[in-house]
Amino acid sequence: MPSRMIVSRELADFLKMIAHPDRLRMIEELRLGEKDVSSIAAALSLPATRVSQHLAQLRAHRLVDERRAGRNHFYRLSHPHLAAWIVDALQFIDVRNRLAEGDHIDSARALWTAQSRNTSH
Amino acid sequence: MPSRMIVSRELADFLKMIAHPDRLRMIEELRLGEKDVSSIAAALSLPATRVSQHLAQLRAHRLVDERRAGRNHFYRLSHPHLAAWIVDALQFIDVRNRLAEGDHIDSARALWTAQSRNTSH
DNA sequence: TGCAAACCTGCGAAGATATGCAGATAATGG
DNA sequence: CCATTATCTGCATATCTTCGCAGGTTTGCA
């Protein structure tokens, strides 16, 4: 059995699952703790249906855990460290070329990890 | 300008670029240094055309650098640390469920980072 | 009960990816 | 020059993703 191929496929599936702008922002949104669907949708200015669909995918891949309270569904990261690991990826991206001059990786990192209320989202 | 959306899009593009079993194995193959197209193709048992196409994509996203020597094209990781960062992702995957019983993340990591000659690829 | 709020799921069209094949380039060795 | 080796590029097809919309489920509350 080509175990190595299995690992690379699993890895690719995992990466595909998080490789979407909305889902990345959602993961970042859950960095500090659980949130319900409406809160996430409002924070990111996305239609709730879309957020729900993304969450269903993340749930299917066990990247988030669900907790129901009344009619609200609260989601949290299954691996709290995931958000930090994603931020580390910024070092591999030439963000400099695409943001305003003077910006660099550190500012991108700061921007990304800043609280929602402080950012120009 | 929604800088945060720009960052999330860049991040998603980067993740999509590496989210492919072949490309992951290629990155891993380049972990220890440069290799030419044929060597990579042979090591991974992939058609050279496909390897070349993948490399063209990675090149376009500046994830690999090219060096030509004669009729061989040698590629290396633009960010040598990339391979290690990818290996870190194994902690987020339930490899246990999909490999033979008794395997766990550490063995998956060992498998993944093992030299080609030591692995059942 | 009945209605509304908060989510979820199914479906289909549009768009993005993957991949083999044919043909094009570039360097090497007669 | 010509053939050969190593690699690249263009193209068509098959497959996967995304995303809105319509309709369904569960819970809270009057």
PDB file of C-alpha atoms (C1' of nucleotides) in Angstrom:
ATOM      1  CA  MET A   1       0.000   0.000   0.000  1.00  0.00           C
ATOM      2  CA  PRO A   2       1.375   3.380  -0.937  1.00  0.00           C
ATOM      3  CA  SER A   3       0.940   4.936   2.501  1.00  0.00           C
ATOM      4  CA  ARG A   4       2.786   7.998   1.391  1.00  0.00           C
ATOM      5  CA  MET A   5       0.253   8.689  -1.316  1.00  0.00           C
ATOM      6  CA  ILE A   6      -2.524   8.314   1.223  1.00  0.00           C
ATOM      7  CA  VAL A   7      -0.893  10.913   3.442  1.00  0.00           C
ATOM      8  CA  SER A   8      -0.409  13.313   0.541  1.00  0.00           C
ATOM      9  CA  ARG A   9      -4.036  12.906  -0.443  1.00  0.00           C
ATOM     10  CA  GLU A  10      -5.242  13.532   3.084  1.00  0.00           C
ATOM     11  CA  LEU A  11      -3.029  16.558   3.286  1.00  0.00           C
ATOM     12  CA  ALA A  12      -4.308  17.867  -0.041  1.00  0.00           C
ATOM     13  CA  ASP A  13      -7.915  17.367   1.068  1.00  0.00           C
ATOM     14  CA  PHE A  14      -7.257  19.265   4.254  1.00  0.00           C
ATOM     15  CA  LEU A  15      -5.564  22.120   2.390  1.00  0.00           C
ATOM     16  CA  LYS A  16      -8.359  22.299  -0.180  1.00  0.00           C
ATOM     17  CA  MET A  17     -10.842  22.527   2.637  1.00  0.00           C
ATOM     18  CA  ILE A  18      -9.252  25.654   4.075  1.00  0.00           C
ATOM     19  CA  ALA A  19      -8.200  27.114   0.709  1.00  0.00           C
ATOM     20  CA  HIS A  20     -11.117  29.490   0.306  1.00  0.00           C
ATOM     21  CA  PRO A  21     -11.200  33.185   1.250  1.00  0.00           C
ATOM     22  CA  ASP A  22     -14.483  32.893   3.141  1.00  0.00           C
ATOM     23  CA  ARG A  23     -13.436  29.815   5.057  1.00  0.00           C
ATOM     24  CA  LEU A  24     -10.087  31.334   5.961  1.00  0.00           C
ATOM     25  CA  ARG A  25     -11.816  34.392   7.344  1.00  0.00           C
ATOM     26  CA  MET A  26     -14.259  32.186   9.207  1.00  0.00           C
ATOM     27  CA  ILE A  27     -11.435  30.221  10.800  1.00  0.00           C
ATOM     28  CA  GLU A  28      -9.798  33.467  11.771  1.00  0.00           C
ATOM     29  CA  GLU A  29     -13.121  34.637  13.167  1.00  0.00           C
ATOM     30  CA  LEU A  30     -13.264  31.563  15.408  1.00  0.00           C
ATOM     31  CA  ARG A  31      -9.708  32.012  16.582  1.00  0.00           C
ATOM     32  CA  LEU A  32     -10.690  33.391  19.981  1.00  0.00           C
ATOM     33  CA  GLY A  33     -13.617  31.098  20.671  1.00  0.00           C
ATOM     34  CA  GLU A  34     -16.999  29.868  19.550  1.00  0.00           C
ATOM     35  CA  LYS A  35     -19.516  31.911  17.584  1.00  0.00           C
ATOM     36  CA  ASP A  36     -22.895  31.206  16.102  1.00  0.00           C
ATOM     37  CA  VAL A  37     -23.687  31.258  12.393  1.00  0.00           C
ATOM     38  CA  SER A  38     -25.415  34.635  12.352  1.00  0.00           C
ATOM     39  CA  SER A  39     -22.581  36.331  14.212  1.00  0.00           C
ATOM     40  CA  ILE A  40     -20.038  34.996  11.771  1.00  0.00           C
ATOM     41  CA  ALA A  41     -22.162  36.010   8.791  1.00  0.00           C
ATOM     42  CA  ALA A  42     -22.611  39.511  10.170  1.00  0.00           C
ATOM     43  CA  ALA A  43     -18.939  39.928  11.059  1.00  0.00           C
ATOM     44  CA  LEU A  44     -17.827  38.960   7.578  1.00  0.00           C
ATOM     45  CA  SER A  45     -20.729  40.486   5.642  1.00  0.00           C
ATOM     46  CA  LEU A  46     -21.618  37.180   4.064  1.00  0.00           C
ATOM     47  CA  PRO A  47     -25.041  35.615   3.439  1.00  0.00           C
ATOM     48  CA  ALA A  48     -25.860  33.219   6.279  1.00  0.00           C
ATOM     49  CA  THR A  49     -26.618  30.414   3.835  1.00  0.00           C
ATOM     50  CA  ARG A  50     -23.114  30.548   2.476  1.00  0.00           C
ATOM     51  CA  VAL A  51     -21.596  30.572   5.951  1.00  0.00           C
ATOM     52  CA  SER A  52     -23.733  27.585   6.828  1.00  0.00           C
ATOM     53  CA  GLN A  53     -22.585  25.697   3.756  1.00  0.00           C
ATOM     54  CA  HIS A  54     -18.948  26.404   4.517  1.00  0.00           C
ATOM     55  CA  LEU A  55     -19.427  25.312   8.114  1.00  0.00           C
ATOM     56  CA  ALA A  56     -21.023  22.079   6.947  1.00  0.00           C
ATOM     57  CA  GLN A  57     -17.904  21.348   4.935  1.00  0.00           C
ATOM     58  CA  LEU A  58     -15.547  22.215   7.760  1.00  0.00           C
ATOM     59  CA  ARG A  59     -17.675  20.077  10.055  1.00  0.00           C
ATOM     60  CA  ALA A  60     -17.543  17.116   7.682  1.00  0.00           C
ATOM     61  CA  HIS A  61     -13.765  17.343   7.777  1.00  0.00           C
ATOM     62  CA  ARG A  62     -13.787  17.647  11.557  1.00  0.00           C
ATOM     63  CA  LEU A  63     -12.139  21.041  11.522  1.00  0.00           C
ATOM     64  CA  VAL A  64     -14.884  22.600  13.651  1.00  0.00           C
ATOM     65  CA  ASP A  65     -17.084  21.342  16.471  1.00  0.00           C
ATOM     66  CA  GLU A  66     -20.727  22.291  16.893  1.00  0.00           C
ATOM     67  CA  ARG A  67     -22.684  23.085  20.020  1.00  0.00           C
ATOM     68  CA  ARG A  68     -26.407  23.806  19.853  1.00  0.00           C
ATOM     69  CA  ALA A  69     -28.070  26.118  22.302  1.00  0.00           C
ATOM     70  CA  GLY A  70     -31.674  26.849  21.581  1.00  0.00           C
ATOM     71  CA  ARG A  71     -31.970  27.682  17.934  1.00  0.00           C
ATOM     72  CA  ASN A  72     -28.414  28.904  17.693  1.00  0.00           C
ATOM     73  CA  HIS A  73     -25.580  26.689  16.529  1.00  0.00           C
ATOM     74  CA  PHE A  74     -22.219  27.626  17.969  1.00  0.00           C
ATOM     75  CA  TYR A  75     -19.076  26.551  16.207  1.00  0.00           C
ATOM     76  CA  ARG A  76     -15.507  26.390  17.447  1.00  0.00           C
ATOM     77  CA  LEU A  77     -12.206  25.244  15.973  1.00  0.00           C
ATOM     78  CA  SER A  78     -11.482  21.581  16.639  1.00  0.00           C
ATOM     79  CA  HIS A  79      -7.802  22.490  16.648  1.00  0.00           C
ATOM     80  CA  PRO A  80      -7.408  25.937  18.230  1.00  0.00           C
ATOM     81  CA  HIS A  81      -3.849  26.109  16.952  1.00  0.00           C
ATOM     82  CA  LEU A  82      -5.060  25.966  13.345  1.00  0.00           C
ATOM     83  CA  ALA A  83      -5.532  29.724  13.056  1.00  0.00           C
ATOM     84  CA  ALA A  84      -1.972  30.411  14.189  1.00  0.00           C
ATOM     85  CA  TRP A  85      -0.601  27.851  11.774  1.00  0.00           C
ATOM     86  CA  ILE A  86      -2.431  29.545   8.912  1.00  0.00           C
ATOM     87  CA  VAL A  87      -1.033  32.940   9.851  1.00  0.00           C
ATOM     88  CA  ASP A  88       2.438  31.430   9.578  1.00  0.00           C
ATOM     89  CA  ALA A  89       1.768  30.873   5.896  1.00  0.00           C
ATOM     90  CA  LEU A  90       1.990  34.598   5.265  1.00  0.00           C
ATOM     91  CA  GLN A  91       5.756  34.251   5.185  1.00  0.00           C
ATOM     92  CA  PHE A  92       5.431  32.309   1.932  1.00  0.00           C
ATOM     93  CA  ILE A  93       3.355  34.944   0.175  1.00  0.00           C
ATOM     94  CA  ASP A  94       4.582  38.031  -1.581  1.00  0.00           C
ATOM     95  CA  VAL A  95       1.985  40.234  -0.023  1.00  0.00           C
ATOM     96  CA  ARG A  96       4.216  43.206  -0.652  1.00  0.00           C
ATOM     97  CA  ASN A  97       3.411  43.274  -4.338  1.00  0.00           C
ATOM     98  CA  ARG A  98      -0.299  43.476  -3.835  1.00  0.00           C
ATOM     99  CA  LEU A  99      -0.856  45.786  -0.924  1.00  0.00           C
ATOM    100  CA  ALA A 100      -0.046  49.460  -0.803  1.00  0.00           C
ATOM    101  CA  GLU A 101       3.618  50.337  -0.860  1.00  0.00           C
ATOM    102  CA  GLY A 102       5.281  50.220   2.539  1.00  0.00           C
ATOM    103  CA  ASP A 103       3.224  47.284   3.662  1.00  0.00           C
ATOM    104  CA  HIS A 104       5.061  44.102   4.358  1.00  0.00           C
ATOM    105  CA  ILE A 105       4.524  40.697   5.864  1.00  0.00           C
ATOM    106  CA  ASP A 106       4.445  41.908   9.441  1.00  0.00           C
ATOM    107  CA  SER A 107       1.731  44.416   8.719  1.00  0.00           C
ATOM    108  CA  ALA A 108      -0.233  41.805   6.837  1.00  0.00           C
ATOM    109  CA  ARG A 109       0.079  39.531   9.810  1.00  0.00           C
ATOM    110  CA  ALA A 110      -1.004  42.297  12.161  1.00  0.00           C
ATOM    111  CA  LEU A 111      -3.902  43.125   9.911  1.00  0.00           C
ATOM    112  CA  TRP A 112      -4.988  39.546   9.666  1.00  0.00           C
ATOM    113  CA  THR A 113      -4.870  38.801  13.345  1.00  0.00           C
ATOM    114  CA  ALA A 114      -6.289  42.123  14.493  1.00  0.00           C
ATOM    115  CA  GLN A 115      -9.627  42.115  16.220  1.00  0.00           C
ATOM    116  CA  SER A 116     -12.508  42.732  13.842  1.00  0.00           C
ATOM    117  CA  ARG A 117     -13.389  46.015  15.459  1.00  0.00           C
ATOM    118  CA  ASN A 118      -9.928  47.420  14.712  1.00  0.00           C
ATOM    119  CA  THR A 119      -9.689  46.482  11.090  1.00  0.00           C
ATOM    120  CA  SER A 120     -10.915  47.834   7.824  1.00  0.00           C
ATOM    121  CA  HIS A 121     -12.383  44.455   6.940  1.00  0.00           C
TER     122      HIS A 121
ATOM    123  CA  MET B   1     -10.125  49.073   0.531  1.00  0.00           C
ATOM    124  CA  PRO B   2     -10.815  45.760   2.192  1.00  0.00           C
ATOM    125  CA  SER B   3      -7.175  44.834   2.785  1.00  0.00           C
ATOM    126  CA  ARG B   4      -8.230  41.919   4.882  1.00  0.00           C
ATOM    127  CA  MET B   5     -10.105  40.364   1.991  1.00  0.00           C
ATOM    128  CA  ILE B   6      -7.045  40.802  -0.191  1.00  0.00           C
ATOM    129  CA  VAL B   7      -4.927  38.929   2.328  1.00  0.00           C
ATOM    130  CA  SER B   8      -7.465  36.122   2.609  1.00  0.00           C
ATOM    131  CA  ARG B   9      -7.599  35.804  -1.166  1.00  0.00           C
ATOM    132  CA  GLU B  10      -3.819  35.674  -1.438  1.00  0.00           C
ATOM    133  CA  LEU B  11      -3.720  33.091   1.286  1.00  0.00           C
ATOM    134  CA  ALA B  12      -6.407  31.016  -0.412  1.00  0.00           C
ATOM    135  CA  ASP B  13      -4.539  31.172  -3.720  1.00  0.00           C
ATOM    136  CA  PHE B  14      -1.372  30.022  -2.053  1.00  0.00           C
ATOM    137  CA  LEU B  15      -3.145  27.160  -0.309  1.00  0.00           C
ATOM    138  CA  LYS B  16      -4.889  26.086  -3.507  1.00  0.00           C
ATOM    139  CA  MET B  17      -1.546  26.013  -5.235  1.00  0.00           C
ATOM    140  CA  ILE B  18      -0.110  23.487  -2.808  1.00  0.00           C
ATOM    141  CA  ALA B  19      -3.368  21.596  -2.239  1.00  0.00           C
ATOM    142  CA  HIS B  20      -2.688  18.801  -4.689  1.00  0.00           C
ATOM    143  CA  PRO B  21      -1.240  15.366  -3.882  1.00  0.00           C
ATOM    144  CA  ASP B  22       1.343  15.517  -6.672  1.00  0.00           C
ATOM    145  CA  ARG B  23       2.474  19.009  -5.827  1.00  0.00           C
ATOM    146  CA  LEU B  24       2.740  18.192  -2.137  1.00  0.00           C
ATOM    147  CA  ARG B  25       4.920  15.227  -2.908  1.00  0.00           C
ATOM    148  CA  MET B  26       6.997  17.349  -5.258  1.00  0.00           C
ATOM    149  CA  ILE B  27       7.547  19.974  -2.581  1.00  0.00           C
ATOM    150  CA  GLU B  28       8.540  17.241  -0.201  1.00  0.00           C
ATOM    151  CA  GLU B  29      10.861  15.860  -2.850  1.00  0.00           C
ATOM    152  CA  LEU B  30      12.593  19.242  -3.071  1.00  0.00           C
ATOM    153  CA  ARG B  31      12.894  19.546   0.675  1.00  0.00           C
ATOM    154  CA  LEU B  32      16.599  18.688   0.744  1.00  0.00           C
ATOM    155  CA  GLY B  33      17.648  20.598  -2.341  1.00  0.00           C
ATOM    156  CA  GLU B  34      17.251  21.074  -6.055  1.00  0.00           C
ATOM    157  CA  LYS B  35      16.254  18.351  -8.504  1.00  0.00           C
ATOM    158  CA  ASP B  36      15.571  18.256 -12.202  1.00  0.00           C
ATOM    159  CA  VAL B  37      12.222  17.402 -13.769  1.00  0.00           C
ATOM    160  CA  SER B  38      13.082  13.860 -14.772  1.00  0.00           C
ATOM    161  CA  SER B  39      14.412  12.973 -11.340  1.00  0.00           C
ATOM    162  CA  ILE B  40      11.255  14.205  -9.692  1.00  0.00           C
ATOM    163  CA  ALA B  41       9.087  12.365 -12.187  1.00  0.00           C
ATOM    164  CA  ALA B  42      11.017   9.141 -11.664  1.00  0.00           C
ATOM    165  CA  ALA B  43      11.017   9.449  -7.868  1.00  0.00           C
ATOM    166  CA  LEU B  44       7.263   9.932  -7.752  1.00  0.00           C
ATOM    167  CA  SER B  45       6.336   7.648 -10.656  1.00  0.00           C
ATOM    168  CA  LEU B  46       4.571  10.442 -12.479  1.00  0.00           C
ATOM    169  CA  PRO B  47       4.605  11.327 -16.180  1.00  0.00           C
ATOM    170  CA  ALA B  48       7.194  14.042 -16.800  1.00  0.00           C
ATOM    171  CA  THR B  49       4.638  16.193 -18.595  1.00  0.00           C
ATOM    172  CA  ARG B  50       2.513  16.360 -15.515  1.00  0.00           C
ATOM    173  CA  VAL B  51       5.465  17.207 -13.297  1.00  0.00           C
ATOM    174  CA  SER B  52       6.423  19.949 -15.711  1.00  0.00           C
ATOM    175  CA  GLN B  53       2.918  21.377 -15.661  1.00  0.00           C
ATOM    176  CA  HIS B  54       2.835  21.397 -11.880  1.00  0.00           C
ATOM    177  CA  LEU B  55       6.242  23.043 -11.742  1.00  0.00           C
ATOM    178  CA  ALA B  56       5.064  25.726 -14.154  1.00  0.00           C
ATOM    179  CA  GLN B  57       2.258  26.545 -11.729  1.00  0.00           C
ATOM    180  CA  LEU B  58       4.509  26.570  -8.692  1.00  0.00           C
ATOM    181  CA  ARG B  59       6.922  28.753 -10.626  1.00  0.00           C
ATOM    182  CA  ALA B  60       4.187  31.204 -11.572  1.00  0.00           C
ATOM    183  CA  HIS B  61       3.372  31.565  -7.893  1.00  0.00           C
ATOM    184  CA  ARG B  62       7.048  31.968  -7.025  1.00  0.00           C
ATOM    185  CA  LEU B  63       7.087  28.905  -4.816  1.00  0.00           C
ATOM    186  CA  VAL B  64      10.033  27.366  -6.686  1.00  0.00           C
ATOM    187  CA  ASP B  65      13.101  28.780  -8.413  1.00  0.00           C
ATOM    188  CA  GLU B  66      14.541  27.405 -11.629  1.00  0.00           C
ATOM    189  CA  ARG B  67      18.156  26.892 -12.660  1.00  0.00           C
ATOM    190  CA  ARG B  68      18.990  25.622 -16.132  1.00  0.00           C
ATOM    191  CA  ALA B  69      22.082  23.549 -16.747  1.00  0.00           C
ATOM    192  CA  GLY B  70      22.375  22.160 -20.242  1.00  0.00           C
ATOM    193  CA  ARG B  71      19.073  20.662 -21.169  1.00  0.00           C
ATOM    194  CA  ASN B  72      18.125  19.963 -17.571  1.00  0.00           C
ATOM    195  CA  HIS B  73      16.022  22.320 -15.514  1.00  0.00           C
ATOM    196  CA  PHE B  74      16.710  22.178 -11.820  1.00  0.00           C
ATOM    197  CA  TYR B  75      14.088  23.372  -9.380  1.00  0.00           C
ATOM    198  CA  ARG B  76      14.372  24.302  -5.739  1.00  0.00           C
ATOM    199  CA  LEU B  77      11.978  25.643  -3.110  1.00  0.00           C
ATOM    200  CA  SER B  78      11.906  29.424  -2.961  1.00  0.00           C
ATOM    201  CA  HIS B  79      11.129  29.090   0.729  1.00  0.00           C
ATOM    202  CA  PRO B  80      13.050  26.108   2.113  1.00  0.00           C
ATOM    203  CA  HIS B  81      10.963  26.236   5.279  1.00  0.00           C
ATOM    204  CA  LEU B  82       7.788  25.534   3.287  1.00  0.00           C
ATOM    205  CA  ALA B  83       8.178  21.762   3.481  1.00  0.00           C
ATOM    206  CA  ALA B  84       8.493  21.830   7.260  1.00  0.00           C
ATOM    207  CA  TRP B  85       5.470  24.073   7.572  1.00  0.00           C
ATOM    208  CA  ILE B  86       3.440  21.615   5.515  1.00  0.00           C
ATOM    209  CA  VAL B  87       4.494  18.714   7.690  1.00  0.00           C
ATOM    210  CA  ASP B  88       3.161  20.638  10.669  1.00  0.00           C
ATOM    211  CA  ALA B  89      -0.290  20.388   9.126  1.00  0.00           C
ATOM    212  CA  LEU B  90      -0.397  16.679   9.902  1.00  0.00           C
ATOM    213  CA  GLN B  91      -1.444  17.571  13.436  1.00  0.00           C
ATOM    214  CA  PHE B  92      -4.776  18.789  12.060  1.00  0.00           C
ATOM    215  CA  ILE B  93      -5.553  15.590  10.187  1.00  0.00           C
ATOM    216  CA  ASP B  94      -7.088  12.457  11.575  1.00  0.00           C
ATOM    217  CA  VAL B  95      -4.652  10.214   9.831  1.00  0.00           C
ATOM    218  CA  ARG B  96      -5.401   7.538  12.382  1.00  0.00           C
ATOM    219  CA  ASN B  97      -8.736   6.704  10.812  1.00  0.00           C
ATOM    220  CA  ARG B  98      -7.294   6.095   7.403  1.00  0.00           C
ATOM    221  CA  LEU B  99      -4.034   4.300   7.925  1.00  0.00           C
ATOM    222  CA  ALA B 100      -3.597   0.867   9.421  1.00  0.00           C
ATOM    223  CA  GLU B 101      -4.425   0.582  13.074  1.00  0.00           C
ATOM    224  CA  GLY B 102      -1.584   1.567  15.386  1.00  0.00           C
ATOM    225  CA  ASP B 103      -0.416   4.313  13.090  1.00  0.00           C
ATOM    226  CA  HIS B 104      -0.664   7.808  14.410  1.00  0.00           C
ATOM    227  CA  ILE B 105       0.431  11.311  13.595  1.00  0.00           C
ATOM    228  CA  ASP B 106       4.045  10.768  14.518  1.00  0.00           C
ATOM    229  CA  SER B 107       4.370   7.776  12.259  1.00  0.00           C
ATOM    230  CA  ALA B 108       2.685   9.689   9.464  1.00  0.00           C
ATOM    231  CA  ARG B 109       5.133  12.500   9.978  1.00  0.00           C
ATOM    232  CA  ALA B 110       8.045  10.077   9.967  1.00  0.00           C
ATOM    233  CA  LEU B 111       6.709   8.438   6.855  1.00  0.00           C
ATOM    234  CA  TRP B 112       6.255  11.705   5.099  1.00  0.00           C
ATOM    235  CA  THR B 113       9.651  13.118   5.891  1.00  0.00           C
ATOM    236  CA  ALA B 114      11.559   9.891   5.398  1.00  0.00           C
ATOM    237  CA  GLN B 115      14.048   9.730   2.578  1.00  0.00           C
ATOM    238  CA  SER B 116      12.569   8.290  -0.579  1.00  0.00           C
ATOM    239  CA  ARG B 117      14.806   5.249  -0.440  1.00  0.00           C
ATOM    240  CA  ASN B 118      13.429   4.304   2.976  1.00  0.00           C
ATOM    241  CA  THR B 119       9.764   4.588   2.211  1.00  0.00           C
ATOM    242  CA  SER B 120       7.113   2.500   0.612  1.00  0.00           C
ATOM    243  CA  HIS B 121       6.115   5.388  -1.621  1.00  0.00           C
TER     244      HIS B 121
ATOM    245  C1'  DT C   1     -51.296  25.586  17.886  1.00  0.00           C
ATOM    246  C1'  DG C   2     -49.257  28.633  14.894  1.00  0.00           C
ATOM    247  C1'  DC C   3     -45.707  31.780  13.519  1.00  0.00           C
ATOM    248  C1'  DA C   4     -41.122  33.438  13.237  1.00  0.00           C
ATOM    249  C1'  DA C   5     -36.152  32.967  13.867  1.00  0.00           C
ATOM    250  C1'  DA C   6     -31.958  30.419  12.962  1.00  0.00           C
ATOM    251  C1'  DC C   7     -30.087  26.898  10.365  1.00  0.00           C
ATOM    252  C1'  DC C   8     -29.674  23.122   7.198  1.00  0.00           C
ATOM    253  C1'  DT C   9     -29.965  20.570   2.688  1.00  0.00           C
ATOM    254  C1'  DG C  10     -30.768  19.751  -2.322  1.00  0.00           C
ATOM    255  C1'  DC C  11     -30.300  21.353  -6.819  1.00  0.00           C
ATOM    256  C1'  DG C  12     -28.517  23.379 -11.028  1.00  0.00           C
ATOM    257  C1'  DA C  13     -25.848  26.726 -13.604  1.00  0.00           C
ATOM    258  C1'  DA C  14     -21.429  28.911 -14.023  1.00  0.00           C
ATOM    259  C1'  DG C  15     -16.746  28.836 -13.258  1.00  0.00           C
ATOM    260  C1'  DA C  16     -12.321  26.696 -12.014  1.00  0.00           C
ATOM    261  C1'  DT C  17      -9.037  22.461 -12.197  1.00  0.00           C
ATOM    262  C1'  DA C  18      -6.852  18.450 -13.753  1.00  0.00           C
ATOM    263  C1'  DT C  19      -4.790  15.699 -17.235  1.00  0.00           C
ATOM    264  C1'  DG C  20      -3.524  13.323 -21.468  1.00  0.00           C
ATOM    265  C1'  DC C  21      -1.999  14.223 -26.022  1.00  0.00           C
ATOM    266  C1'  DA C  22       0.006  16.584 -29.817  1.00  0.00           C
ATOM    267  C1'  DG C  23       3.237  19.704 -31.178  1.00  0.00           C
ATOM    268  C1'  DA C  24       6.966  23.287 -30.100  1.00  0.00           C
ATOM    269  C1'  DT C  25      11.793  24.607 -28.075  1.00  0.00           C
ATOM    270  C1'  DA C  26      16.343  24.174 -26.556  1.00  0.00           C
ATOM    271  C1'  DA C  27      20.677  21.959 -25.877  1.00  0.00           C
ATOM    272  C1'  DT C  28      23.921  17.902 -27.145  1.00  0.00           C
ATOM    273  C1'  DG C  29      26.381  14.802 -29.865  1.00  0.00           C
ATOM    274  C1'  DG C  30      27.448  12.914 -33.944  1.00  0.00           C
TER     275       DG C  30
ATOM    276  C1'  DC D   1      22.837  19.879 -40.124  1.00  0.00           C
ATOM    277  C1'  DC D   2      20.110  16.019 -38.014  1.00  0.00           C
ATOM    278  C1'  DA D   3      18.610  13.116 -34.456  1.00  0.00           C
ATOM    279  C1'  DT D   4      17.857  12.777 -29.623  1.00  0.00           C
ATOM    280  C1'  DT D   5      16.965  14.058 -25.016  1.00  0.00           C
ATOM    281  C1'  DA D   6      14.702  16.996 -21.712  1.00  0.00           C
ATOM    282  C1'  DT D   7      11.270  20.051 -21.031  1.00  0.00           C
ATOM    283  C1'  DC D   8       7.591  23.324 -22.181  1.00  0.00           C
ATOM    284  C1'  DT D   9       3.036  24.966 -24.043  1.00  0.00           C
ATOM    285  C1'  DG D  10      -1.679  24.737 -26.057  1.00  0.00           C
ATOM    286  C1'  DC D  11      -5.824  22.477 -26.196  1.00  0.00           C
ATOM    287  C1'  DA D  12      -9.986  19.682 -25.312  1.00  0.00           C
ATOM    288  C1'  DT D  13     -12.392  16.964 -22.097  1.00  0.00           C
ATOM    289  C1'  DA D  14     -13.722  15.290 -17.790  1.00  0.00           C
ATOM    290  C1'  DT D  15     -14.327  16.475 -13.118  1.00  0.00           C
ATOM    291  C1'  DC D  16     -14.789  19.265  -9.081  1.00  0.00           C
ATOM    292  C1'  DT D  17     -16.282  23.796  -6.701  1.00  0.00           C
ATOM    293  C1'  DT D  18     -18.879  27.572  -5.821  1.00  0.00           C
ATOM    294  C1'  DC D  19     -23.078  30.004  -4.846  1.00  0.00           C
ATOM    295  C1'  DG D  20     -27.697  31.506  -4.983  1.00  0.00           C
ATOM    296  C1'  DC D  21     -32.334  29.961  -4.486  1.00  0.00           C
ATOM    297  C1'  DA D  22     -36.159  27.192  -2.992  1.00  0.00           C
ATOM    298  C1'  DG D  23     -37.821  24.439   0.464  1.00  0.00           C
ATOM    299  C1'  DG D  24     -37.245  21.729   4.933  1.00  0.00           C
ATOM    300  C1'  DT D  25     -36.271  21.173  10.138  1.00  0.00           C
ATOM    301  C1'  DT D  26     -35.905  22.573  14.912  1.00  0.00           C
ATOM    302  C1'  DT D  27     -36.659  25.686  18.685  1.00  0.00           C
ATOM    303  C1'  DG D  28     -38.873  29.565  21.176  1.00  0.00           C
ATOM    304  C1'  DC D  29     -42.733  31.972  22.227  1.00  0.00           C
ATOM    305  C1'  DA D  30     -47.316  33.913  22.219  1.00  0.00           C
TER     306       DA D  30
END
